[in-house]
PDB file of C-alpha atoms in Angstrom:
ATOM      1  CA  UNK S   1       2.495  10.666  16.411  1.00  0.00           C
ATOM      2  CA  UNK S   2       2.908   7.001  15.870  1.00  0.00           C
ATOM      3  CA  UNK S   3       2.829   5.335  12.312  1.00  0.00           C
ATOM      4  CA  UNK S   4      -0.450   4.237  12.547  1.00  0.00           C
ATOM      5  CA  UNK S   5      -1.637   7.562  13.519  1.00  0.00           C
ATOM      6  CA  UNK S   6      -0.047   9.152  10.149  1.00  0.00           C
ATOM      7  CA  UNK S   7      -1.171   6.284   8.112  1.00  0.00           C
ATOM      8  CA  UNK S   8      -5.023   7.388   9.098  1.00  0.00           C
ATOM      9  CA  UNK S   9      -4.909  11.045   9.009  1.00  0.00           C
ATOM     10  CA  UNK S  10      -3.465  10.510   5.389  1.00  0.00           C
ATOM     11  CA  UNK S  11      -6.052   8.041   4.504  1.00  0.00           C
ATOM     12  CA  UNK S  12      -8.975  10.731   6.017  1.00  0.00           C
ATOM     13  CA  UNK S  13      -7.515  13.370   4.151  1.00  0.00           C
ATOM     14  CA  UNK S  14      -6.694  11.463   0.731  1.00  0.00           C
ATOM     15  CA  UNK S  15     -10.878  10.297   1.156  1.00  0.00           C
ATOM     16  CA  UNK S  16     -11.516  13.452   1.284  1.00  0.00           C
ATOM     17  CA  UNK S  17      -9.750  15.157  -1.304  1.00  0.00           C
ATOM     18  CA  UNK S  18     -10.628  12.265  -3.853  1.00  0.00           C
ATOM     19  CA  UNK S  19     -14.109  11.734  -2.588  1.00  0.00           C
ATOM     20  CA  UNK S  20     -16.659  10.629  -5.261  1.00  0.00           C
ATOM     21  CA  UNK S  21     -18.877  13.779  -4.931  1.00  0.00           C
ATOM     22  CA  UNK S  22     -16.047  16.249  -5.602  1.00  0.00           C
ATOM     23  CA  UNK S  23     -15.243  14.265  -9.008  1.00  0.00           C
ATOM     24  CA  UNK S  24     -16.571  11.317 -11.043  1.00  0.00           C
ATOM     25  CA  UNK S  25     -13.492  10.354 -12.279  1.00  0.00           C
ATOM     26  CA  UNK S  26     -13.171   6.504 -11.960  1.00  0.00           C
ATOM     27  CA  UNK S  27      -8.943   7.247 -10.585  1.00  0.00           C
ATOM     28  CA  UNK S  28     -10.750   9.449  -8.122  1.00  0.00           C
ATOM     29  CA  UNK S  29     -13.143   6.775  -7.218  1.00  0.00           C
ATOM     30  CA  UNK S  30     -10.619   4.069  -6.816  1.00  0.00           C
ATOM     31  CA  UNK S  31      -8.351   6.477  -4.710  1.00  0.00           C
ATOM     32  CA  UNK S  32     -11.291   7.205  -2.420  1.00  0.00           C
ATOM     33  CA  UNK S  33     -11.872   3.545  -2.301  1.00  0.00           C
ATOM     34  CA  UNK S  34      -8.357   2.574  -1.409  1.00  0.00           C
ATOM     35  CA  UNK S  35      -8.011   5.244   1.154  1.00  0.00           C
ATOM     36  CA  UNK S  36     -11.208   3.891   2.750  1.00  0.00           C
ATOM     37  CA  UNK S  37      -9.418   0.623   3.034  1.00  0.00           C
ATOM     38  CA  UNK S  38      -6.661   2.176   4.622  1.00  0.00           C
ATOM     39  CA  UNK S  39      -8.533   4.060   6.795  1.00  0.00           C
ATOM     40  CA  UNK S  40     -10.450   0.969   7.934  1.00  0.00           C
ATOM     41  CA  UNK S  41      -7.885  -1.671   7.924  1.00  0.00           C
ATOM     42  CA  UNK S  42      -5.463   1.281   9.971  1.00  0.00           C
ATOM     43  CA  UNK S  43      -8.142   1.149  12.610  1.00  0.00           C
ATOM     44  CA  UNK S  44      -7.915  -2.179  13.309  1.00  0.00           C
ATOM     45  CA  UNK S  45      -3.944  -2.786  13.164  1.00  0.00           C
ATOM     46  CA  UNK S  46      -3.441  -0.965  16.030  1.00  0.00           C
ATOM     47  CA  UNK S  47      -5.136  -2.687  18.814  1.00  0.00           C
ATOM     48  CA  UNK S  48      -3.865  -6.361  16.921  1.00  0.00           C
ATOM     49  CA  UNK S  49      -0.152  -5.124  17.249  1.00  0.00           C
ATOM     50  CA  UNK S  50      -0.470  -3.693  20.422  1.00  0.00           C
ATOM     51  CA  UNK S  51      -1.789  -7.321  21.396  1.00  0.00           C
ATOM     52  CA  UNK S  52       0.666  -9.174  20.211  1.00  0.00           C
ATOM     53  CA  UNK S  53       3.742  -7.037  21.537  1.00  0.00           C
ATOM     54  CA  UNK S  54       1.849  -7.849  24.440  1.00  0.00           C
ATOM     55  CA  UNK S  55       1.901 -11.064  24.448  1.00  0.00           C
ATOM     56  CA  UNK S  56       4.896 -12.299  22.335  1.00  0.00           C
ATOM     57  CA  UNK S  57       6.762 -12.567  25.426  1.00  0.00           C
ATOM     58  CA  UNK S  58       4.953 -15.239  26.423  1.00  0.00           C
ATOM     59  CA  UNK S  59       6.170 -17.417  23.726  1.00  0.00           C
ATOM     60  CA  UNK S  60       9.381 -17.002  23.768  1.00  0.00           C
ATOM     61  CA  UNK S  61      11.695 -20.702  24.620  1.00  0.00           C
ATOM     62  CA  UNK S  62      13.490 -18.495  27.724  1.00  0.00           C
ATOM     63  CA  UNK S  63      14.493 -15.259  28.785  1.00  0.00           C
ATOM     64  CA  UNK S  64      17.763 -15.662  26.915  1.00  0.00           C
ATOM     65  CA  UNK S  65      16.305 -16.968  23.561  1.00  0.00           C
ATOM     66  CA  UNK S  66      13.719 -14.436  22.630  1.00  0.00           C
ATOM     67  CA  UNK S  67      12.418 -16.532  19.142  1.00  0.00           C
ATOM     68  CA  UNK S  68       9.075 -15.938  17.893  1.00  0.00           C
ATOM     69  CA  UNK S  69       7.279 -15.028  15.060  1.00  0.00           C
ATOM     70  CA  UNK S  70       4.932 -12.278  16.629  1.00  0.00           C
ATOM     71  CA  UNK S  71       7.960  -9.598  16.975  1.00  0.00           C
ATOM     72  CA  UNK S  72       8.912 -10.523  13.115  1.00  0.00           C
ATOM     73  CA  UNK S  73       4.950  -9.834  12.264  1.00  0.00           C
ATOM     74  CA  UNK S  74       5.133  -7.181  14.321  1.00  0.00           C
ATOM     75  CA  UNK S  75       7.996  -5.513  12.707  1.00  0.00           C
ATOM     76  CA  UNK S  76       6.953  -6.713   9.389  1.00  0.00           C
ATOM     77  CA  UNK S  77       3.508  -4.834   9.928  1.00  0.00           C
ATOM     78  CA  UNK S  78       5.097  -1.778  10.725  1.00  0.00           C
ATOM     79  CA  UNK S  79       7.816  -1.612   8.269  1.00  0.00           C
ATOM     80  CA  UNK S  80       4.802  -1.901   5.603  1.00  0.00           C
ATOM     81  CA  UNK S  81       2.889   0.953   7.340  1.00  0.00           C
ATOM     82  CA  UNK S  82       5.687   3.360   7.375  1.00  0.00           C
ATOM     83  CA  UNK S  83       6.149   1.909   3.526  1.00  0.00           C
ATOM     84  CA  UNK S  84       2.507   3.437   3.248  1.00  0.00           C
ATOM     85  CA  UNK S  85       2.846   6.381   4.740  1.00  0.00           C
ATOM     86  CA  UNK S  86       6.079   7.309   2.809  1.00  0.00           C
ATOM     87  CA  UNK S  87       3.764   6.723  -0.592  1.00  0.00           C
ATOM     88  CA  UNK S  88       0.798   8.539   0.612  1.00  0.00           C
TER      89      UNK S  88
END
């Protein structure tokens, strides 16, 4: 299971542990809202990552000088998901 794979399942699981109808709590409404936003921003991360792996080669001055800022984002993206994971 990749990163992004963890990162949802806890998100799906936080929401629904800490889902407004199981307490009114406003901590329990806020962590329901920010696993939402997990959740939904977890969906979308993948496919933009896997896109720019993709295409990062493509930017790169020559096969000996791979220099562009898509792997740092890249890595920089994931590092912050694992980050996320770790806390959840």
């Amino acid at each position: 299971m990749d990163l992004l794979q963890s990162l949802q399942f806890l998100a799906r699981d936080n929401l629904a542990f800490f889902s407004p109808s199981r307490s009114t709590s406003p901590t329990s409404r806020r962590l329901a809202a920010a696993s939402s936003a997990l959740l939904r921003h977890g969906r979308h991360l993948g496919p933009a990552l896997a896109h720019l792996s993709h295409v990062a080669a493509r930017y790169d001055l020559d096969e000996a000088t791979p220099g562009n800022g898509y792997r740092s984002l890249v890595q920089v993206a994931r590092e912050c998901v694992g980050r996320a994971v770790e806390r959840s």
